[in-house]
Amino acid sequence: MTPGSLRLLACAALLMAGSIFQAASAEDGYDLWLRYAKPVHKPAGAAGHVMLACEEASPTLQAALDEVSTASASVLGKTMRPTERIRGGTLILASETCRDRLPEDKAPDMAALGPEAYALKSMKVNGRKVTLVAGGSDIGTLYGTFDYLRRLASGEDVSSLDTGSTPATKLRLLNHWDGLDRHVERGYAGQSIWDWHRLPDYVDPRYTDYARANASIGINGVSLTNVNANALVLTEPYLEKVAALADVFRPYGIRVYLTARFSAPIEIGGLETADPLDADVQAWWKGKADEIYAKVPDFGGFLVKANSEGQPGPQDYGRSHAEGADMLAAAVDPHGGIVMWRAFVYSAEEPEDRVKQAYTEFKPLDGTFADNVLVQVKNGPLDFQPREPFHPMFGAMPETPLMMEFQITKEYLGFSTHLAYLGTLWEEVLETETFTAEGGAPVASVIDGSLDGHALSGMAGVANIGTDRNWSGSHFDQANWYAFGRFAWDPHASAEDIARDWATLTFGDDPDLVSEIVSLMMISREAVVDYMTPLGLTHLMGTGHHYGPAPWVDDLGRADWTPYYYHRATQDAIGFDRTATGSDAIAQYAEPWQETWGTLETTPPELLLWFHRVGWDHEMPDGETLWDSLVHHYDRGCARVVQMQRHWAALEGRVDAERFQQVSDFLAIQRQEAQWWRDASIAYWQSINGLPLPEGAAAPEHDLAYYKALSFPHAPGQGH
Ligand code: BDP
């Protein structure tokens, strides 16, 4: 062999080693936070064996066992072997109904735990050190198993555990806005994962991974279809498909729900009316519910959008939302089902102020809904904007269980290419005090039912899931799915703690890496607020697709669809007066909010233009004029994105190449688009107020005409 060919051989060997290394470390995000990488710090006290506390594994306990074997193989480098007798270092999975192999005096009172709760305990049994995962039911055990595995994967010391958890809310649901044609309304991660054409005969293994991911964060319900509903899903062939999905989800404690199109009795039932007080209509829905429960015995119930954005509803027949909801509730009640009736309503007639409408329509109905109805309310009174005050219905309807609706998909926060961790947005809403009861009544206490003693309680998140390999369209958007589950389980949770857990599981347990990633996540949402809608501005996005800025739009079918309606900028002033001198939306809040937000001087800058109309020269708390402050906020938002880019770039080599690159590319898009939002907005405001830019601020890159002429036929996710 010549020295040349030797060199070639050596090169080939190196290349091969390189590609093997790449294949082993390539990550495409499919495994989510369940990737079970080997932690830097070996978890002390990890079990070596796993034992079921009963003979027969139910499908749920089997799922727990499977998860233990998958996770231990990669986290610990060797699979925890199943055993039937208690040895030292055994992980024992027990539940209220699975306890025979556990000595009576060692089995805690699992019934007392509550059906979905669990305890993790290091203890001695027959003189041997074991770890017990005890569930109030099998599903509690599965949740506890996921908790234990999360600790292992995070490199935690698990040698002396004495902990556990109980979900604070009863219903923890994803709402998919998925059409039967697989188009996802406001979806930025590909098509719908529900492959209606191939179901029920082909059941994609992906559904099981979806269920695992949800169960690992405590999600226990899935509404499969768009709230802009298609009645066809309630027909026999589709119900067969729904039943196949329900079968996959059942072991993971996940129930299926469907959106009910209010006019279904006409469209698929052949009736002439859908009037909720009509006896034939009532009988039709009862029959339909019976049919569904025959196929899906644990069907959860219906989610309904009615008399909103053109959807049919009880008001078409002069009936109230409560009459509509109660009619459907009666149909599912014999089977233990529930109805989630959405409060996101705005009628065909233009109201004086759209943000007042839900409260105006629903508040008088408090106390008239059936016991198995929840009213599902968006976090703010408008529509999932980057920042809104909390919805005034929270705390104002003590007789009705109110469910929180958050939007996980980022319709208004940059789709899937902008990095925006929503945990901080949700935390901000949940911890806000409503002042509707003595001794404190934060929004979280309305949502967990504790404020008014409701047995039914819940949280829904509009899903960001699609056929993209990484599920959510971007790696960081997985954090929003994860955080939603954690907040639904515990509305009092901390956004930062959740971010830390997610970052550890997703990128590894190196503490420096984790703290870099967490700090980037924690500034991300405010950055979006700054470059899109600072100082309480809202609803400035492009029409229809909602992509990019279009504050100049003022001529749509109805005024409250236009950005102009919300900012009302003139040469002298900007903002929407919602105080007593304006629409008086402020009156829907309890004191002291009326006073605080109703008074210009005490309104925090971040909600200023939401509640007040002020001159461009209005003096801000720091002495700047409103105009200068506005420009500075845009600049701060853009600067934060640059900062995020810098933080991320510094992590090169510490995050696998594939995910590192996608995040880098997306941050570059975000940087461009942040600049676009800033420049287009400033160009427009200047065309109205004629003011010069504050010193040092850069002029927009293009003139206003340029931004106005942009069009985006390719923007994803619109309704249709
Ligand atoms: C809006 C979306 C629209 C939804 C609607 C809703 O733009 O696609 O149908 O919310 O929540 O934000 O019903």
XYZ file of C-alpha atoms and ligand atoms in Angstrom:
733
model
C 0.000 0.000 0.000
C 1.277 3.412 -0.903
C 1.370 6.144 1.693
C -1.273 7.921 -0.425
C -3.739 5.057 -0.258
C -3.069 4.725 3.457
C -3.996 8.345 3.874
C -7.145 7.751 1.851
C -8.069 4.802 4.022
C -7.510 6.815 7.158
C -9.694 9.562 5.724
C -12.458 7.097 4.892
C -12.292 5.668 8.405
C -12.527 9.146 9.851
C -15.454 10.003 7.610
C -17.237 6.833 8.629
C -16.639 7.490 12.283
C -17.930 10.998 11.692
C -21.092 9.791 10.066
C -21.683 7.163 12.726
C -21.229 9.820 15.337
C -23.653 12.072 13.513
C -26.244 9.357 13.131
C -25.997 8.539 16.811
C -26.316 12.126 17.903
C -28.698 13.455 15.227
C -31.920 14.642 16.761
C -34.953 15.688 14.813
C -37.167 16.519 17.780
C -39.569 13.611 17.335
C -38.872 12.299 20.835
C -39.886 15.582 22.453
C -39.113 15.786 26.162
C -39.235 11.983 26.299
C -35.886 11.521 24.574
C -34.406 10.032 27.744
C -30.822 11.043 27.049
C -28.133 9.909 29.422
C -27.726 12.656 32.003
C -24.321 14.177 32.709
C -24.884 13.375 36.367
C -25.791 9.780 36.944
C -28.963 9.753 39.046
C -28.074 8.446 42.503
C -30.334 5.718 43.855
C -31.797 4.666 40.495
C -33.671 1.376 40.657
C -32.302 -1.698 38.886
C -35.488 -3.731 38.678
C -39.133 -2.985 38.170
C -42.017 -4.866 39.738
C -45.745 -4.619 39.339
C -47.593 -4.933 42.635
C -50.157 -7.276 41.083
C -50.254 -10.274 38.729
C -52.037 -8.766 35.750
C -50.882 -5.574 34.113
C -53.804 -3.447 32.965
C -53.127 -1.679 29.642
C -52.283 1.453 31.652
C -49.816 -0.318 33.924
C -48.388 -2.080 30.887
C -47.804 1.356 29.362
C -46.004 2.361 32.568
C -43.822 -0.762 32.431
C -43.006 -0.152 28.767
C -42.049 3.417 29.530
C -39.747 2.283 32.348
C -37.985 -0.138 30.059
C -37.563 2.385 27.200
C -36.381 5.112 29.525
C -34.044 3.058 31.675
C -32.316 1.556 28.647
C -31.221 4.954 27.427
C -30.995 6.990 30.640
C -29.132 4.372 32.665
C -27.615 2.438 29.808
C -29.305 -0.767 30.951
C -32.922 -1.797 31.056
C -34.537 -2.187 34.447
C -35.394 -5.848 34.497
C -38.864 -7.007 35.484
C -39.027 -8.989 38.692
C -41.803 -10.682 40.627
C -40.231 -10.548 44.046
C -38.997 -7.621 46.002
C -35.237 -7.185 45.791
C -33.074 -4.309 46.838
C -33.313 -1.458 44.339
C -36.695 -2.348 42.901
C -39.104 0.185 41.482
C -42.566 -0.992 42.536
C -45.551 0.163 40.540
C -48.710 -0.044 42.613
C -52.180 1.407 42.527
C -55.398 1.217 44.447
C -56.331 -1.832 42.362
C -52.838 -3.288 41.997
C -51.334 -3.985 45.409
C -51.447 -7.733 46.142
C -47.696 -8.210 46.035
C -47.123 -5.458 48.533
C -47.216 -6.318 52.273
C -50.404 -4.815 53.710
C -48.552 -2.641 56.234
C -46.392 -1.191 53.448
C -49.167 -0.199 51.083
C -50.145 3.394 51.671
C -53.827 4.300 51.521
C -53.949 4.763 47.804
C -57.692 5.317 47.667
C -57.134 8.465 49.705
C -54.833 9.819 47.011
C -57.627 10.624 44.581
C -57.997 8.974 41.178
C -55.289 10.800 39.241
C -52.868 11.489 42.074
C -49.681 9.646 42.912
C -46.981 9.370 45.530
C -43.287 8.518 45.081
C -41.696 7.012 48.145
C -38.321 5.536 48.971
C -38.953 2.919 51.643
C -37.893 -0.400 53.090
C -39.940 -3.491 52.349
C -38.830 -6.830 53.848
C -35.627 -5.086 54.828
C -34.889 -4.044 51.250
C -34.680 -0.544 49.910
C -37.251 0.062 47.186
C -38.964 2.941 45.463
C -42.734 2.883 45.402
C -44.834 4.581 42.782
C -48.320 4.561 44.277
C -51.322 5.762 42.302
C -54.887 6.459 43.358
C -55.709 4.565 40.169
C -53.642 2.990 37.407
C -53.522 6.298 35.615
C -52.156 7.937 38.769
C -49.419 5.295 38.717
C -48.641 6.110 35.099
C -48.343 9.804 35.969
C -46.101 8.913 38.900
C -43.955 6.738 36.651
C -43.446 9.625 34.257
C -42.487 11.842 37.187
C -39.937 9.283 38.390
C -38.480 8.929 34.892
C -38.282 12.712 34.511
C -36.168 12.796 37.654
C -33.904 10.061 36.337
C -33.465 11.772 32.979
C -32.663 15.037 34.760
C -29.913 13.335 36.744
C -31.694 13.893 40.056
C -30.843 11.961 43.175
C -33.779 9.572 43.617
C -32.477 7.698 46.648
C -34.762 9.294 49.219
C -37.983 10.291 47.570
C -40.998 11.351 49.533
C -43.141 13.320 47.192
C -46.201 13.150 44.984
C -48.731 15.236 43.191
C -52.450 15.719 42.670
C -53.804 17.567 39.652
C -55.507 20.810 40.638
C -57.939 20.706 37.732
C -60.161 17.957 36.507
C -60.114 18.514 32.744
C -56.797 19.116 31.024
C -57.474 19.233 27.339
C -55.837 19.886 24.045
C -58.162 21.488 21.517
C -57.135 20.626 17.989
C -58.448 23.026 15.381
C -58.153 20.277 12.800
C -60.420 19.974 9.790
C -61.622 16.680 8.374
C -59.596 17.537 5.239
C -56.505 17.628 7.505
C -56.107 21.388 7.212
C -55.223 22.796 10.617
C -56.735 26.200 11.249
C -53.944 28.369 12.663
C -51.614 25.394 12.438
C -47.947 25.968 11.647
C -46.618 22.421 11.934
C -47.937 20.746 8.820
C -51.194 18.898 8.379
C -53.470 17.367 10.958
C -52.044 14.215 12.490
C -55.498 12.624 12.280
C -55.387 10.616 9.093
C -59.138 10.276 8.615
C -58.770 8.509 5.310
C -56.691 5.611 6.651
C -58.458 5.340 9.995
C -59.797 3.094 11.479
C -57.965 0.282 9.660
C -54.565 1.868 9.835
C -53.709 3.213 13.249
C -50.502 5.199 12.934
C -48.019 4.386 15.748
C -47.582 8.124 16.029
C -50.902 8.268 17.904
C -49.350 6.210 20.690
C -46.379 8.547 20.926
C -48.786 11.464 20.979
C -50.667 9.829 23.864
C -47.424 9.125 25.745
C -46.323 12.726 25.406
C -49.668 13.987 26.665
C -49.863 11.550 29.559
C -46.338 12.501 30.597
C -47.573 16.042 31.304
C -50.971 15.062 32.667
C -53.194 15.936 29.699
C -56.324 13.809 29.991
C -58.523 14.903 27.113
C -58.341 15.726 23.446
C -60.921 17.521 21.381
C -60.083 16.218 17.932
C -61.774 18.663 15.614
C -61.953 22.343 14.770
C -64.297 24.564 16.754
C -65.468 25.831 13.371
C -67.074 22.450 13.234
C -68.030 20.061 10.491
C -71.118 17.993 11.340
C -69.764 15.054 9.347
C -67.569 13.959 12.233
C -70.772 12.962 14.012
C -71.734 10.505 11.270
C -71.220 6.752 11.557
C -68.089 6.326 9.405
C -66.260 9.076 11.252
C -67.383 7.804 14.637
C -65.706 4.490 13.786
C -62.487 6.400 13.209
C -62.934 8.398 16.397
C -63.421 5.124 18.286
C -60.116 3.785 16.931
C -58.300 6.849 18.257
C -60.096 6.573 21.601
C -58.853 2.978 21.874
C -55.250 4.123 21.460
C -55.636 6.927 23.982
C -57.551 5.027 26.678
C -54.579 3.338 28.393
C -52.985 6.772 28.710
C -55.973 8.218 30.554
C -56.992 10.405 27.630
C -60.621 10.840 26.668
C -61.824 11.949 23.309
C -64.140 14.944 22.834
C -65.722 16.265 19.655
C -66.822 19.669 18.478
C -70.567 19.741 17.942
C -71.886 21.841 15.096
C -75.079 23.313 16.409
C -76.921 22.886 13.109
C -76.003 19.173 12.837
C -79.631 18.048 13.315
C -80.449 19.842 10.059
C -77.271 19.004 8.148
C -76.935 15.329 8.951
C -80.193 14.618 10.801
C -82.675 15.744 8.183
C -84.585 17.957 10.635
C -85.870 21.354 9.694
C -84.635 23.149 12.753
C -81.863 23.014 15.319
C -83.882 24.964 17.896
C -82.724 23.684 21.292
C -86.244 23.819 22.691
C -87.681 21.668 19.910
C -88.484 18.146 21.132
C -87.267 16.477 17.915
C -83.969 18.327 18.110
C -83.510 17.267 21.723
C -84.318 13.666 20.818
C -81.892 13.773 17.899
C -79.009 14.862 20.114
C -79.894 12.248 22.727
C -79.895 9.575 20.040
C -76.600 10.868 18.701
C -75.043 10.810 22.150
C -76.248 7.229 22.693
C -74.724 6.235 19.354
C -71.387 7.830 20.232
C -71.241 6.220 23.673
C -72.007 2.823 22.177
C -68.768 3.173 20.213
C -66.729 5.176 22.695
C -67.917 4.289 26.207
C -65.647 6.864 27.849
C -66.405 9.665 25.377
C -65.759 12.969 27.142
C -68.411 15.202 25.615
C -68.810 18.184 23.314
C -66.938 21.420 22.752
C -69.083 24.096 21.117
C -68.486 27.373 19.337
C -71.886 28.886 18.731
C -73.098 32.245 17.462
C -69.594 33.457 16.869
C -67.926 34.358 13.607
C -70.845 33.026 11.615
C -71.173 29.685 13.404
C -74.764 28.509 13.996
C -76.130 28.574 17.514
C -79.158 28.875 19.766
C -79.483 32.608 19.150
C -80.532 31.783 15.575
C -83.774 30.647 17.224
C -84.002 33.408 19.795
C -82.593 31.139 22.524
C -79.743 31.875 24.901
C -76.314 30.281 25.122
C -77.490 28.532 28.289
C -80.504 27.028 26.534
C -78.238 25.718 23.807
C -75.618 24.359 26.183
C -78.151 22.765 28.527
C -79.851 20.922 25.676
C -76.553 19.285 24.659
C -75.681 18.694 28.298
C -78.916 16.747 28.772
C -77.963 14.484 25.866
C -74.582 13.468 27.307
C -75.515 13.601 30.987
C -76.843 10.025 31.279
C -73.411 8.844 30.130
C -71.407 11.115 32.419
C -70.413 13.463 29.588
C -69.856 17.192 29.750
C -70.249 20.233 27.506
C -67.632 22.931 27.119
C -69.409 25.987 25.763
C -67.078 28.662 24.444
C -67.452 32.272 25.511
C -65.537 33.556 22.492
C -68.572 35.160 20.931
C -69.050 38.080 18.772
C -72.221 38.606 16.952
C -73.049 39.652 13.447
C -73.935 43.147 14.625
C -71.000 45.312 15.475
C -70.823 45.978 19.185
C -69.692 49.333 20.596
C -66.563 47.586 21.887
C -65.838 44.001 20.937
C -63.917 43.220 24.102
C -67.086 43.787 26.161
C -69.252 41.306 24.381
C -68.539 37.959 26.047
C -69.069 39.373 29.534
C -72.192 41.240 28.436
C -73.746 38.091 26.990
C -72.645 35.549 29.578
C -72.702 37.303 32.943
C -76.532 37.429 33.089
C -76.612 33.668 32.408
C -74.611 32.818 35.536
C -76.454 30.118 37.461
C -78.538 28.943 34.508
C -76.142 26.376 33.051
C -76.634 22.664 33.755
C -74.253 21.018 36.231
C -72.263 19.293 33.499
C -71.541 22.468 31.530
C -68.339 24.493 31.707
C -67.964 27.818 29.980
C -64.608 27.990 28.234
C -63.107 31.474 28.277
C -60.033 32.779 26.446
C -57.397 34.259 28.721
C -58.142 37.807 27.609
C -61.285 39.558 26.405
C -60.115 39.970 22.798
C -58.301 37.096 21.145
C -54.993 35.520 22.229
C -53.011 38.698 21.606
C -49.366 38.956 22.758
C -50.644 40.840 25.795
C -54.160 41.469 27.066
C -55.528 42.109 30.529
C -57.239 39.029 32.009
C -60.772 38.274 30.881
C -63.272 40.068 33.148
C -65.497 36.973 33.236
C -62.960 35.358 35.578
C -64.317 35.899 39.054
C -67.568 37.389 37.768
C -69.546 34.147 37.328
C -69.353 32.335 40.663
C -72.190 29.923 39.830
C -70.559 28.609 36.663
C -67.360 26.592 36.299
C -65.143 28.579 33.948
C -62.507 26.771 31.975
C -59.385 28.562 30.766
C -58.654 28.546 27.043
C -55.047 29.295 26.115
C -53.678 29.204 22.599
C -50.564 27.048 22.327
C -50.272 27.538 18.583
C -48.760 30.982 18.048
C -51.287 32.594 15.734
C -50.461 36.048 17.056
C -46.916 35.525 18.309
C -44.957 34.810 15.163
C -46.230 31.393 14.057
C -43.686 28.599 14.514
C -40.587 30.520 13.454
C -40.502 33.024 16.319
C -39.119 31.822 19.593
C -41.717 32.837 22.167
C -42.096 30.855 25.366
C -45.712 31.238 26.393
C -45.230 30.030 29.961
C -44.647 33.612 31.089
C -47.794 34.843 29.344
C -49.908 32.161 31.001
C -48.319 32.676 34.377
C -49.013 36.414 34.149
C -52.714 35.734 33.552
C -53.086 32.967 36.123
C -51.481 34.872 38.956
C -53.427 38.083 38.352
C -55.714 38.949 41.220
C -59.352 39.336 40.162
C -60.325 41.015 43.465
C -63.680 39.277 43.343
C -63.462 37.697 46.781
C -62.069 38.628 50.131
C -58.761 37.052 50.977
C -57.616 36.803 47.373
C -58.974 35.377 44.166
C -56.286 35.030 41.510
C -57.415 33.783 38.114
C -55.774 30.416 38.957
C -58.240 29.966 41.827
C -61.157 30.414 39.423
C -59.639 27.868 37.053
C -58.906 25.181 39.641
C -62.451 25.570 40.975
C -61.268 26.365 44.494
C -62.646 29.917 44.599
C -66.284 28.937 44.235
C -66.064 25.276 45.184
C -66.734 23.774 41.755
C -66.112 20.071 41.303
C -65.698 20.589 37.568
C -62.662 22.588 36.566
C -60.298 22.675 33.652
C -57.959 24.194 31.162
C -57.851 23.858 27.391
C -54.971 24.648 25.060
C -55.360 25.149 21.327
C -52.836 22.623 20.065
C -49.736 23.442 18.028
C -49.336 19.897 16.754
C -49.100 18.702 13.177
C -47.393 16.201 10.917
C -44.003 17.930 11.139
C -41.409 15.493 12.382
C -40.854 17.636 15.476
C -44.642 17.827 16.078
C -44.856 21.559 16.816
C -43.130 23.161 13.834
C -40.147 24.282 15.882
C -38.121 22.814 18.705
C -38.922 25.635 21.077
C -42.647 25.392 20.391
C -42.521 21.977 22.026
C -41.914 23.904 25.239
C -45.324 25.522 24.879
C -47.089 22.172 24.583
C -45.115 20.968 27.604
C -45.799 24.112 29.642
C -49.489 23.964 28.850
C -49.759 20.479 30.339
C -47.874 21.524 33.442
C -50.027 24.628 33.996
C -53.209 22.648 33.404
C -52.074 20.234 36.113
C -51.122 23.073 38.411
C -52.298 26.589 37.492
C -50.148 27.938 40.335
C -46.942 26.548 38.808
C -43.912 28.668 37.956
C -43.106 29.385 34.307
C -39.407 29.416 35.064
C -39.422 26.043 36.841
C -41.326 24.554 33.931
C -38.875 26.042 31.433
C -36.010 24.544 33.418
C -37.566 21.084 33.453
C -38.309 21.261 29.755
C -34.852 22.519 28.791
C -33.194 19.814 30.885
C -35.217 17.044 29.308
C -34.941 18.490 25.813
C -31.336 19.635 25.640
C -29.573 17.880 28.526
C -28.860 18.359 32.213
C -25.703 20.438 31.949
C -26.663 23.237 34.379
C -24.934 25.995 32.394
C -26.602 24.986 29.180
C -29.958 24.809 30.912
C -29.632 28.209 32.517
C -28.615 29.800 29.195
C -31.637 28.292 27.481
C -33.992 29.218 30.298
C -32.840 32.828 30.336
C -33.439 33.063 26.613
C -36.934 31.596 26.995
C -37.802 33.923 29.853
C -37.193 37.111 27.832
C -38.734 35.809 24.631
C -42.420 36.634 25.017
C -41.809 40.209 26.153
C -39.570 40.655 23.104
C -42.511 39.723 20.887
C -44.800 42.133 22.728
C -42.226 44.879 22.224
C -41.743 44.451 18.505
C -45.388 43.691 17.686
C -47.772 45.385 20.100
C -46.013 47.505 22.731
C -47.659 49.694 25.387
C -51.066 47.999 25.240
C -51.528 48.192 21.474
C -53.293 45.162 20.072
C -54.636 43.409 16.971
C -52.260 45.041 14.474
C -51.625 41.969 12.342
C -52.234 41.313 8.655
C -55.774 40.492 7.615
C -56.898 36.878 7.304
C -53.581 35.083 7.633
C -52.481 37.241 10.577
C -48.902 37.219 9.318
C -46.894 40.376 9.879
C -47.956 43.964 10.601
C -50.820 45.846 8.953
C -51.841 48.655 11.333
C -53.057 50.707 8.360
C -55.978 48.409 7.503
C -59.229 50.262 8.171
C -61.704 49.078 5.579
C -62.820 45.480 6.136
C -66.369 44.059 6.187
C -66.781 45.257 9.752
C -64.845 47.784 11.755
C -63.882 45.432 14.598
C -61.911 43.269 12.204
C -59.571 46.131 11.384
C -56.423 47.100 13.252
C -57.558 50.719 12.998
C -60.564 49.955 15.230
C -58.157 48.999 18.030
C -55.571 51.778 17.821
C -57.605 54.703 16.422
C -54.463 56.698 15.717
C -54.932 60.283 14.580
C -52.496 63.132 14.246
C -52.893 63.986 17.930
C -53.592 60.796 19.786
C -53.636 57.004 19.841
C -55.384 54.272 21.854
C -58.847 52.986 22.728
C -60.648 54.739 25.559
C -62.206 51.978 27.630
C -62.805 54.160 30.680
C -66.123 55.738 31.662
C -65.593 58.477 29.065
C -65.223 55.835 26.359
C -66.640 52.325 25.975
C -66.511 51.791 29.751
C -65.227 48.231 29.352
C -63.341 48.961 32.561
C -66.669 48.641 34.430
C -66.553 44.883 33.816
C -63.649 44.569 36.257
C -63.880 44.621 40.043
C -62.331 47.352 42.149
C -59.514 48.289 42.507
C -58.933 47.446 38.842
C -61.561 49.969 37.756
C -59.700 52.627 39.653
C -56.163 51.505 38.746
C -56.704 50.807 35.061
C -59.373 53.477 34.704
C -56.951 56.211 35.797
C -54.344 57.292 33.313
C -51.622 57.880 35.889
C -51.952 54.482 37.562
C -52.305 52.347 34.439
C -49.091 50.394 33.885
C -47.364 51.282 30.583
C -47.908 47.755 29.247
C -51.691 48.274 29.221
C -51.763 52.007 28.579
C -53.219 52.099 25.065
C -55.549 49.196 25.790
C -57.458 51.315 28.287
C -56.662 54.889 27.312
C -56.529 57.230 24.388
C -53.632 59.614 24.876
C -51.698 62.286 23.021
C -48.467 61.353 21.268
C -46.798 63.848 23.598
C -48.235 62.229 26.759
C -45.555 62.021 29.405
C -44.639 58.478 30.416
C -43.535 57.609 33.989
C -39.883 57.865 32.969
C -40.370 61.341 31.476
C -40.297 60.334 27.819
C -43.109 61.200 25.460
C -45.414 58.383 24.455
C -44.063 58.530 20.899
C -40.445 58.254 21.933
C -41.291 55.474 24.339
C -43.155 53.571 21.635
C -40.161 53.727 19.291
C -37.859 52.660 22.115
C -40.053 49.665 22.851
C -39.869 48.532 19.227
C -36.103 48.903 19.385
C -35.907 47.014 22.645
C -37.882 44.138 21.103
C -35.512 43.941 18.131
C -32.493 44.157 20.422
C -33.805 41.279 22.515
C -34.024 39.074 19.455
C -30.400 39.903 18.649
C -29.553 39.031 22.242
C -31.382 35.700 21.906
C -29.469 34.996 18.718
C -26.200 35.730 20.485
C -27.055 33.477 23.419
C -28.004 30.692 21.094
C -24.911 31.057 18.898
C -22.757 30.637 21.991
C -24.270 27.195 22.507
C -22.859 25.820 19.266
C -21.308 22.431 19.882
C -23.220 21.994 23.128
C -26.496 21.273 21.368
C -26.675 18.616 18.642
C -26.031 20.037 15.195
C -29.440 19.357 13.688
C -31.511 21.133 16.297
C -28.895 23.829 16.751
C -29.104 24.704 13.071
C -32.870 24.875 12.857
C -33.126 27.090 15.908
C -30.384 29.348 14.471
C -32.178 29.625 11.140
C -35.486 30.378 12.806
C -33.897 33.042 15.009
C -32.578 34.682 11.848
C -36.124 34.738 10.467
C -37.376 36.145 13.743
C -34.780 38.878 13.641
C -35.824 39.919 10.138
C -39.486 39.809 11.004
C -39.035 41.730 14.239
C -37.363 44.435 12.159
C -40.216 44.294 9.681
C -42.809 44.735 12.466
C -40.858 47.648 13.894
C -40.199 49.406 10.614
C -43.644 48.972 9.103
C -45.344 50.082 12.325
C -43.125 53.136 12.752
C -43.533 54.109 9.086
C -47.285 53.973 9.538
C -47.406 55.881 12.842
C -45.186 58.570 11.340
C -47.514 58.902 8.368
C -50.256 59.726 10.886
C -48.464 61.845 13.481
C -45.754 63.406 11.341
C -43.308 63.251 14.250
C -39.558 62.860 13.908
C -37.876 59.795 15.373
C -36.218 60.157 18.763
C -32.514 60.766 18.611
C -30.474 57.745 17.649
C -33.422 55.717 16.338
C -32.940 54.351 12.842
C -35.374 55.259 10.076
C -37.477 52.394 8.713
C -35.693 50.523 5.978
C -38.477 51.116 3.436
C -41.304 53.581 2.991
C -44.857 52.810 4.032
C -45.987 52.031 0.478
C -43.494 49.167 0.367
C -44.879 47.515 3.502
C -48.468 48.037 2.405
C -47.802 46.356 -0.924
C -46.468 43.113 0.560
C -48.719 40.088 0.116
C -48.518 36.570 1.502
C -50.551 34.002 -0.377
C -48.292 31.322 1.143
C -48.983 32.168 4.781
C -50.125 28.971 6.505
C -52.938 28.053 8.786
C -55.804 30.328 7.788
C -59.425 29.393 8.232
C -61.257 28.321 5.123
C -59.389 33.378 16.230
C -58.870 32.645 15.035
C -59.941 31.866 14.330
C -60.688 30.995 15.335
C -61.213 31.855 16.459
C -61.862 31.059 17.578
O -58.301 33.568 14.135
O -59.324 31.088 13.319
O -61.723 30.301 14.722
O -60.143 32.549 17.050
O -61.247 30.971 18.634
O -58.285 33.794 16.984
O -62.966 30.554 17.433
